[in-house]
């Protein structure tokens, strides 16, 4: 009897620790968010390979906005796709959710890889991240960031300020690999010609991607993807979304703002940013109470894309909660005619 009472008290103690107040996002929010990324992925999937990235993005935005309006939270889009006058995009400052529950920052990318979707290429995702209100970094209209992402093994060793060759050798040593076995994902852009040369000169391999550096960054932190790091200049919004995922995955993202012109540089200075400063995962998202959800639109390193068979739509998603370190892969099967009626 005594052991039963002790066990019961232990469970009661655990329950009290796991309870969540209305002031912070509820743990069930994670699965609500994945419904929104599923909807965006399904809505955009008929446009895969049709060459019209705007039509694909518009379909994804409408579906994500519609699902988010039913979710129990009071969200504000702080990392969106533009300003209000550029609607129907999910714009910066837009209120999302049904207005009840916790106040949250929201980062959205209904399609990370619109060009990949239009061309039918790999690694297009629908992506959504949520964190406590005021916890996401404000890039102050600096749209690009120099990034370094790697997994938990080398997270405490790498430093964006070090030479590329030194970081690669630190990653190889931490992972117990030869330098020739290290693979770095990098966006295929003219600005990266020198970096690609440095990586190869160091003895490591490169994996060039057209777009989709959220998928590339997450793959760099996961075992079995064949990717050990992501380097190079990519979108600042994508860096903040990635930081939410890394909070759950482990690993590190380091970033340094990369203004493209004098106007952006001045905006950053006026906002109080130190342009040479290396931003860490915790700088990009200060709260550990954050969530990340993504659903595959096309096949990729991280997730399978949407597939159709008979009257069924099959999706694969990943959803993470940083506070508990929980990572779930969700295989969805959706009846096509019911889904279309439900979202109409």
Short mmCIF file of C-alpha atoms in Angstrom, two decimals:
data_model
loop_
_atom_site.label_atom_id
_atom_site.label_comp_id
_atom_site.label_asym_id
_atom_site.label_seq_id
_atom_site.Cartn_x
_atom_site.Cartn_y
_atom_site.Cartn_z
CA UNK A 1 0.00 0.00 0.00
CA UNK A 2 2.83 2.38 0.92
CA UNK A 3 4.55 1.88 -2.43
CA UNK A 4 1.26 2.53 -4.23
CA UNK A 5 0.77 5.82 -2.38
CA UNK A 6 4.36 6.83 -3.12
CA UNK A 7 3.92 6.02 -6.80
CA UNK A 8 0.63 7.91 -6.88
CA UNK A 9 2.28 10.96 -5.29
CA UNK A 10 5.12 10.75 -7.81
CA UNK A 11 2.63 10.81 -10.68
CA UNK A 12 0.80 13.74 -9.09
CA UNK A 13 4.11 15.60 -8.79
CA UNK A 14 4.93 14.84 -12.42
CA UNK A 15 1.48 15.96 -13.51
CA UNK A 16 1.88 19.29 -11.73
CA UNK A 17 5.25 19.83 -13.38
CA UNK A 18 3.84 19.09 -16.82
CA UNK A 19 0.80 21.33 -16.45
CA UNK A 20 0.79 24.44 -18.63
CA UNK A 21 -0.76 27.79 -17.80
CA UNK A 22 -2.83 29.79 -20.25
CA UNK A 23 0.07 32.24 -20.46
CA UNK A 24 2.27 29.87 -22.45
CA UNK A 25 1.62 27.61 -25.44
CA UNK A 26 0.05 24.27 -24.58
CA UNK A 27 1.97 21.12 -25.53
CA UNK A 28 -0.98 20.01 -27.68
CA UNK A 29 -0.24 23.00 -29.92
CA UNK A 30 2.41 20.95 -31.72
CA UNK A 31 -0.12 18.62 -33.32
CA UNK A 32 -2.43 21.52 -34.16
CA UNK A 33 0.40 23.18 -36.05
CA UNK A 34 1.15 20.11 -38.10
CA UNK A 35 -2.43 20.18 -39.36
CA UNK A 36 -1.67 23.62 -40.81
CA UNK A 37 1.51 22.49 -42.58
CA UNK A 38 -0.29 19.38 -43.87
CA UNK A 39 -3.03 21.58 -45.32
CA UNK A 40 -0.51 23.89 -47.01
CA UNK A 41 1.45 20.95 -48.45
CA UNK A 42 -1.68 19.24 -49.78
CA UNK A 43 -3.05 22.47 -51.28
CA UNK A 44 0.21 23.22 -53.09
CA UNK A 45 0.94 19.65 -54.22
CA UNK A 46 -1.26 19.77 -57.38
CA UNK A 47 1.03 22.57 -58.60
CA UNK A 48 4.24 20.52 -58.28
CA UNK A 49 6.07 20.56 -61.61
CA UNK A 50 3.66 22.97 -63.31
CA UNK A 51 6.08 25.87 -63.38
CA UNK A 52 3.83 28.36 -61.56
CA UNK A 53 5.38 29.10 -58.18
CA UNK A 54 2.95 31.94 -57.42
CA UNK A 55 -0.08 29.71 -57.85
CA UNK A 56 1.50 27.06 -55.63
CA UNK A 57 2.37 29.62 -52.95
CA UNK A 58 -1.09 31.20 -53.07
CA UNK A 59 -2.76 27.82 -52.55
CA UNK A 60 -0.46 27.03 -49.63
CA UNK A 61 -1.02 30.43 -47.98
CA UNK A 62 -4.80 30.16 -48.19
CA UNK A 63 -4.80 26.65 -46.71
CA UNK A 64 -2.40 27.52 -43.89
CA UNK A 65 -4.26 30.72 -43.00
CA UNK A 66 -7.57 28.85 -42.90
CA UNK A 67 -6.29 26.11 -40.56
CA UNK A 68 -4.43 28.53 -38.29
CA UNK A 69 -7.67 30.46 -37.72
CA UNK A 70 -9.03 27.44 -35.84
CA UNK A 71 -6.05 26.92 -33.52
CA UNK A 72 -6.29 27.90 -29.84
CA UNK A 73 -3.61 30.54 -29.55
CA UNK A 74 -3.17 34.27 -29.97
CA UNK A 75 -0.44 34.52 -32.57
CA UNK A 76 1.26 37.37 -34.40
CA UNK A 77 3.28 36.69 -37.54
CA UNK A 78 6.72 38.17 -36.86
CA UNK A 79 8.53 36.23 -39.58
CA UNK A 80 6.26 36.27 -42.60
CA UNK A 81 6.32 36.85 -46.32
CA UNK A 82 6.08 40.61 -46.53
CA UNK A 83 3.97 43.58 -45.55
CA UNK A 84 0.19 43.77 -45.36
CA UNK A 85 -0.25 45.43 -48.76
CA UNK A 86 1.33 42.34 -50.35
CA UNK A 87 -1.55 40.04 -49.23
CA UNK A 88 -2.66 37.24 -49.81
CA UNK A 89 0.68 36.36 -48.25
CA UNK A 90 0.79 35.74 -44.51
CA UNK A 91 2.17 39.17 -43.75
CA UNK A 92 4.31 40.50 -40.92
CA UNK A 93 2.05 41.67 -38.11
CA UNK A 94 -0.92 39.53 -39.13
CA UNK A 95 -2.97 38.08 -36.26
CA UNK A 96 -3.38 34.30 -36.51
CA UNK A 97 -5.14 31.74 -34.35
CA UNK A 98 -8.61 32.04 -32.86
CA UNK A 99 -7.48 34.69 -30.35
CA UNK A 100 -7.73 32.54 -27.24
CA UNK A 101 -4.94 31.03 -25.19
CA UNK A 102 -1.26 31.91 -25.14
CA UNK A 103 0.30 34.89 -26.87
CA UNK A 104 2.88 33.69 -29.39
CA UNK A 105 5.35 34.79 -32.02
CA UNK A 106 4.76 32.94 -35.28
CA UNK A 107 7.16 32.31 -38.17
CA UNK A 108 5.57 31.02 -41.36
CA UNK A 109 6.78 29.76 -44.70
CA UNK A 110 3.86 28.03 -46.42
CA UNK A 111 6.36 26.85 -49.02
CA UNK A 112 10.07 26.83 -48.27
CA UNK A 113 11.16 26.25 -51.85
CA UNK A 114 8.54 27.72 -54.19
CA UNK A 115 10.89 27.28 -57.14
CA UNK A 116 11.53 23.67 -56.12
CA UNK A 117 7.78 23.09 -56.07
CA UNK A 118 7.26 24.73 -59.46
CA UNK A 119 10.04 22.67 -61.02
CA UNK A 120 9.17 19.42 -59.25
CA UNK A 121 12.53 19.27 -57.48
CA UNK A 122 13.37 17.81 -54.07
CA UNK A 123 13.25 19.39 -50.60
CA UNK A 124 10.20 21.68 -50.82
CA UNK A 125 8.50 21.92 -47.41
CA UNK A 126 5.64 23.71 -45.73
CA UNK A 127 7.04 25.16 -42.50
CA UNK A 128 5.67 26.77 -39.35
CA UNK A 129 7.30 27.74 -36.04
CA UNK A 130 5.80 29.18 -32.86
CA UNK A 131 7.40 30.52 -29.67
CA UNK A 132 6.52 32.66 -26.66
CA UNK A 133 5.61 36.25 -27.53
CA UNK A 134 8.67 38.46 -27.92
CA UNK A 135 11.18 35.62 -28.13
CA UNK A 136 11.97 35.58 -31.87
CA UNK A 137 14.81 37.73 -33.19
CA UNK A 138 13.80 40.84 -35.14
CA UNK A 139 16.15 41.07 -38.15
CA UNK A 140 15.02 44.65 -38.92
CA UNK A 141 14.63 44.07 -42.67
CA UNK A 142 18.05 42.46 -43.12
CA UNK A 143 16.95 39.61 -45.33
CA UNK A 144 20.16 37.58 -45.48
CA UNK A 145 22.39 35.94 -42.93
CA UNK A 146 25.68 34.06 -43.08
CA UNK A 147 25.02 30.69 -41.42
CA UNK A 148 26.79 27.71 -39.92
CA UNK A 149 24.67 24.73 -38.84
CA UNK A 150 25.82 21.37 -37.52
CA UNK A 151 24.65 18.63 -35.19
CA UNK A 152 25.09 18.06 -31.45
CA UNK A 153 28.49 16.36 -31.72
CA UNK A 154 30.32 19.53 -32.80
CA UNK A 155 27.90 22.16 -31.47
CA UNK A 156 30.26 23.36 -28.74
CA UNK A 157 33.32 23.36 -30.99
CA UNK A 158 32.49 25.26 -34.17
CA UNK A 159 32.63 29.03 -34.47
CA UNK A 160 31.56 31.08 -37.48
CA UNK A 161 34.57 33.35 -36.92
CA UNK A 162 37.03 30.49 -37.48
CA UNK A 163 38.39 29.61 -40.92
CA UNK A 164 36.19 27.23 -42.90
CA UNK A 165 38.90 24.57 -42.95
CA UNK A 166 39.24 24.63 -39.15
CA UNK A 167 35.49 24.27 -38.59
CA UNK A 168 35.35 21.34 -41.01
CA UNK A 169 38.18 19.54 -39.22
CA UNK A 170 36.45 20.14 -35.87
CA UNK A 171 33.24 18.62 -37.26
CA UNK A 172 35.10 15.65 -38.70
CA UNK A 173 36.91 14.98 -35.41
CA UNK A 174 33.72 15.31 -33.35
CA UNK A 175 31.90 12.87 -35.63
CA UNK A 176 34.77 10.41 -35.87
CA UNK A 177 35.05 10.84 -39.62
CA UNK A 178 37.75 11.51 -42.15
CA UNK A 179 37.55 15.00 -43.58
CA UNK A 180 36.81 13.42 -46.96
CA UNK A 181 33.63 11.92 -45.48
CA UNK A 182 32.24 15.28 -44.33
CA UNK A 183 29.47 16.71 -46.54
CA UNK A 184 28.41 20.35 -46.46
CA UNK A 185 25.11 21.58 -47.87
CA UNK A 186 25.28 24.99 -49.50
CA UNK A 187 22.92 27.03 -51.66
CA UNK A 188 24.04 27.06 -55.28
CA UNK A 189 24.60 30.79 -55.71
CA UNK A 190 27.37 32.83 -57.40
CA UNK A 191 28.14 34.44 -54.03
CA UNK A 192 29.26 31.06 -52.74
CA UNK A 193 31.91 30.34 -55.38
CA UNK A 194 34.76 31.15 -52.99
CA UNK A 195 33.22 29.22 -50.09
CA UNK A 196 32.67 26.14 -52.25
CA UNK A 197 36.32 26.30 -53.28
CA UNK A 198 37.41 26.56 -49.62
CA UNK A 199 35.30 23.56 -48.59
CA UNK A 200 36.67 21.39 -51.37
CA UNK A 201 40.23 22.58 -50.76
CA UNK A 202 39.85 21.50 -47.15
CA UNK A 203 39.09 18.00 -48.39
CA UNK A 204 35.34 17.95 -47.67
CA UNK A 205 32.46 17.35 -50.06
CA UNK A 206 29.73 19.78 -51.08
CA UNK A 207 26.06 19.16 -51.71
CA UNK A 208 24.66 22.07 -53.68
CA UNK A 209 20.96 22.86 -53.37
CA UNK A 210 18.88 25.23 -55.46
CA UNK A 211 16.67 26.40 -52.57
CA UNK A 212 15.22 25.14 -49.29
CA UNK A 213 17.89 25.82 -46.71
CA UNK A 214 15.50 25.02 -43.82
CA UNK A 215 15.43 21.40 -44.95
CA UNK A 216 19.18 21.51 -45.56
CA UNK A 217 19.88 22.92 -42.11
CA UNK A 218 17.72 20.38 -40.31
CA UNK A 219 19.32 17.57 -42.29
CA UNK A 220 22.70 18.82 -41.05
CA UNK A 221 21.65 18.08 -37.46
CA UNK A 222 20.08 14.65 -38.08
CA UNK A 223 21.79 11.27 -38.26
CA UNK A 224 21.39 9.29 -41.45
CA UNK A 225 20.85 12.19 -43.84
CA UNK A 226 24.36 12.15 -45.29
CA UNK A 227 24.78 15.84 -44.43
CA UNK A 228 27.15 17.07 -41.70
CA UNK A 229 26.86 20.85 -41.92
CA UNK A 230 25.22 23.74 -43.71
CA UNK A 231 27.26 26.80 -44.59
CA UNK A 232 26.78 30.00 -46.54
CA UNK A 233 24.45 32.94 -46.87
CA UNK A 234 20.71 32.29 -46.81
CA UNK A 235 17.53 33.93 -45.64
CA UNK A 236 17.41 35.44 -42.14
CA UNK A 237 13.75 34.36 -41.66
CA UNK A 238 14.73 30.78 -42.51
CA UNK A 239 17.52 31.01 -39.95
CA UNK A 240 15.04 31.94 -37.20
CA UNK A 241 12.69 29.11 -38.21
CA UNK A 242 15.66 26.73 -38.18
CA UNK A 243 16.62 27.88 -34.68
CA UNK A 244 13.20 26.79 -33.39
CA UNK A 245 13.83 23.31 -34.77
CA UNK A 246 17.38 23.13 -33.44
CA UNK A 247 16.08 23.92 -29.94
CA UNK A 248 14.44 20.48 -30.07
CA UNK A 249 16.99 18.64 -32.21
CA UNK A 250 20.18 19.73 -30.50
CA UNK A 251 23.04 21.03 -32.55
CA UNK A 252 23.70 24.67 -33.31
CA UNK A 253 22.96 27.44 -35.73
CA UNK A 254 25.25 30.44 -35.76
CA UNK A 255 24.45 33.45 -37.91
CA UNK A 256 25.81 36.84 -38.84
CA UNK A 257 23.61 39.46 -40.53
CA UNK A 258 24.59 40.02 -44.17
CA UNK A 259 23.12 43.29 -45.51
CA UNK A 260 22.97 43.47 -49.28
CA UNK A 261 23.24 47.25 -49.59
CA UNK A 262 23.85 50.43 -47.63
CA UNK A 263 20.15 50.91 -46.88
CA UNK A 264 19.90 47.51 -45.20
CA UNK A 265 23.12 48.15 -43.34
CA UNK A 266 21.80 51.46 -42.01
CA UNK A 267 18.48 49.88 -40.99
CA UNK A 268 20.37 47.28 -39.00
CA UNK A 269 22.56 49.89 -37.30
CA UNK A 270 19.52 52.06 -36.51
CA UNK A 271 17.84 49.02 -34.93
CA UNK A 272 20.85 48.54 -32.67
CA UNK A 273 22.35 45.49 -34.38
CA UNK A 274 26.09 44.90 -34.28
CA UNK A 275 26.72 43.66 -37.81
CA UNK A 276 29.82 41.64 -37.01
CA UNK A 277 28.21 39.87 -34.05
CA UNK A 278 27.73 36.10 -34.24
CA UNK A 279 24.15 35.24 -33.30
CA UNK A 280 23.62 31.88 -31.60
CA UNK A 281 20.58 29.61 -31.46
CA UNK A 282 19.50 31.29 -28.22
CA UNK A 283 19.88 34.74 -29.76
CA UNK A 284 17.61 33.84 -32.66
CA UNK A 285 14.96 32.32 -30.37
CA UNK A 286 15.32 33.17 -26.70
CA UNK A 287 12.54 30.88 -25.41
CA UNK A 288 12.86 27.12 -24.93
CA UNK A 289 9.08 26.89 -25.19
CA UNK A 290 8.91 26.74 -28.96
CA UNK A 291 7.49 24.49 -31.63
CA UNK A 292 8.38 23.56 -35.18
CA UNK A 293 6.30 21.73 -37.78
CA UNK A 294 7.03 20.87 -41.39
CA UNK A 295 5.32 18.75 -44.04
CA UNK A 296 6.95 17.53 -47.24
CA UNK A 297 5.64 18.90 -50.53
CA UNK A 298 8.22 17.13 -52.67
CA UNK A 299 10.53 14.28 -51.65
CA UNK A 300 13.70 15.32 -49.86
CA UNK A 301 16.47 14.56 -47.39
CA UNK A 302 14.12 15.11 -44.46
CA UNK A 303 10.61 14.09 -45.52
CA UNK A 304 8.65 12.41 -48.30
CA UNK A 305 6.48 14.63 -50.43
CA UNK A 306 2.70 14.46 -50.81
CA UNK A 307 1.59 11.35 -52.71
CA UNK A 308 -1.72 10.40 -54.26
CA UNK A 309 -3.16 6.90 -54.47
CA UNK A 310 -6.77 6.16 -55.34
CA UNK A 311 -8.80 8.61 -53.21
CA UNK A 312 -6.06 9.09 -50.60
CA UNK A 313 -3.43 11.76 -50.10
CA UNK A 314 -0.41 10.61 -48.11
CA UNK A 315 1.74 13.14 -46.26
CA UNK A 316 4.81 12.95 -44.04
CA UNK A 317 5.56 15.58 -41.42
CA UNK A 318 7.92 16.29 -38.58
CA UNK A 319 6.80 18.15 -35.47
CA UNK A 320 8.99 19.18 -32.55
CA UNK A 321 8.59 20.72 -29.12
CA UNK A 322 11.78 22.20 -27.72
CA UNK A 323 10.72 22.29 -24.07
CA UNK A 324 10.42 18.50 -23.90
CA UNK A 325 12.88 17.73 -26.70
CA UNK A 326 10.16 15.67 -28.37
CA UNK A 327 10.42 14.95 -32.10
CA UNK A 328 7.59 13.16 -33.88
CA UNK A 329 7.29 11.96 -37.45
CA UNK A 330 3.66 11.97 -38.54
CA UNK A 331 2.45 9.91 -41.49
CA UNK A 332 -0.93 11.24 -42.56
CA UNK A 333 -3.52 9.60 -44.79
CA UNK A 334 -6.24 11.95 -45.98
CA UNK A 335 -9.37 11.03 -47.93
CA UNK A 336 -9.20 13.37 -50.90
CA UNK A 337 -12.89 14.15 -51.44
CA UNK A 338 -13.48 14.74 -47.72
CA UNK A 339 -10.39 16.91 -47.40
CA UNK A 340 -11.46 19.06 -50.35
CA UNK A 341 -14.96 19.46 -48.92
CA UNK A 342 -13.58 20.26 -45.47
CA UNK A 343 -11.30 23.01 -46.73
CA UNK A 344 -13.64 24.47 -49.35
#
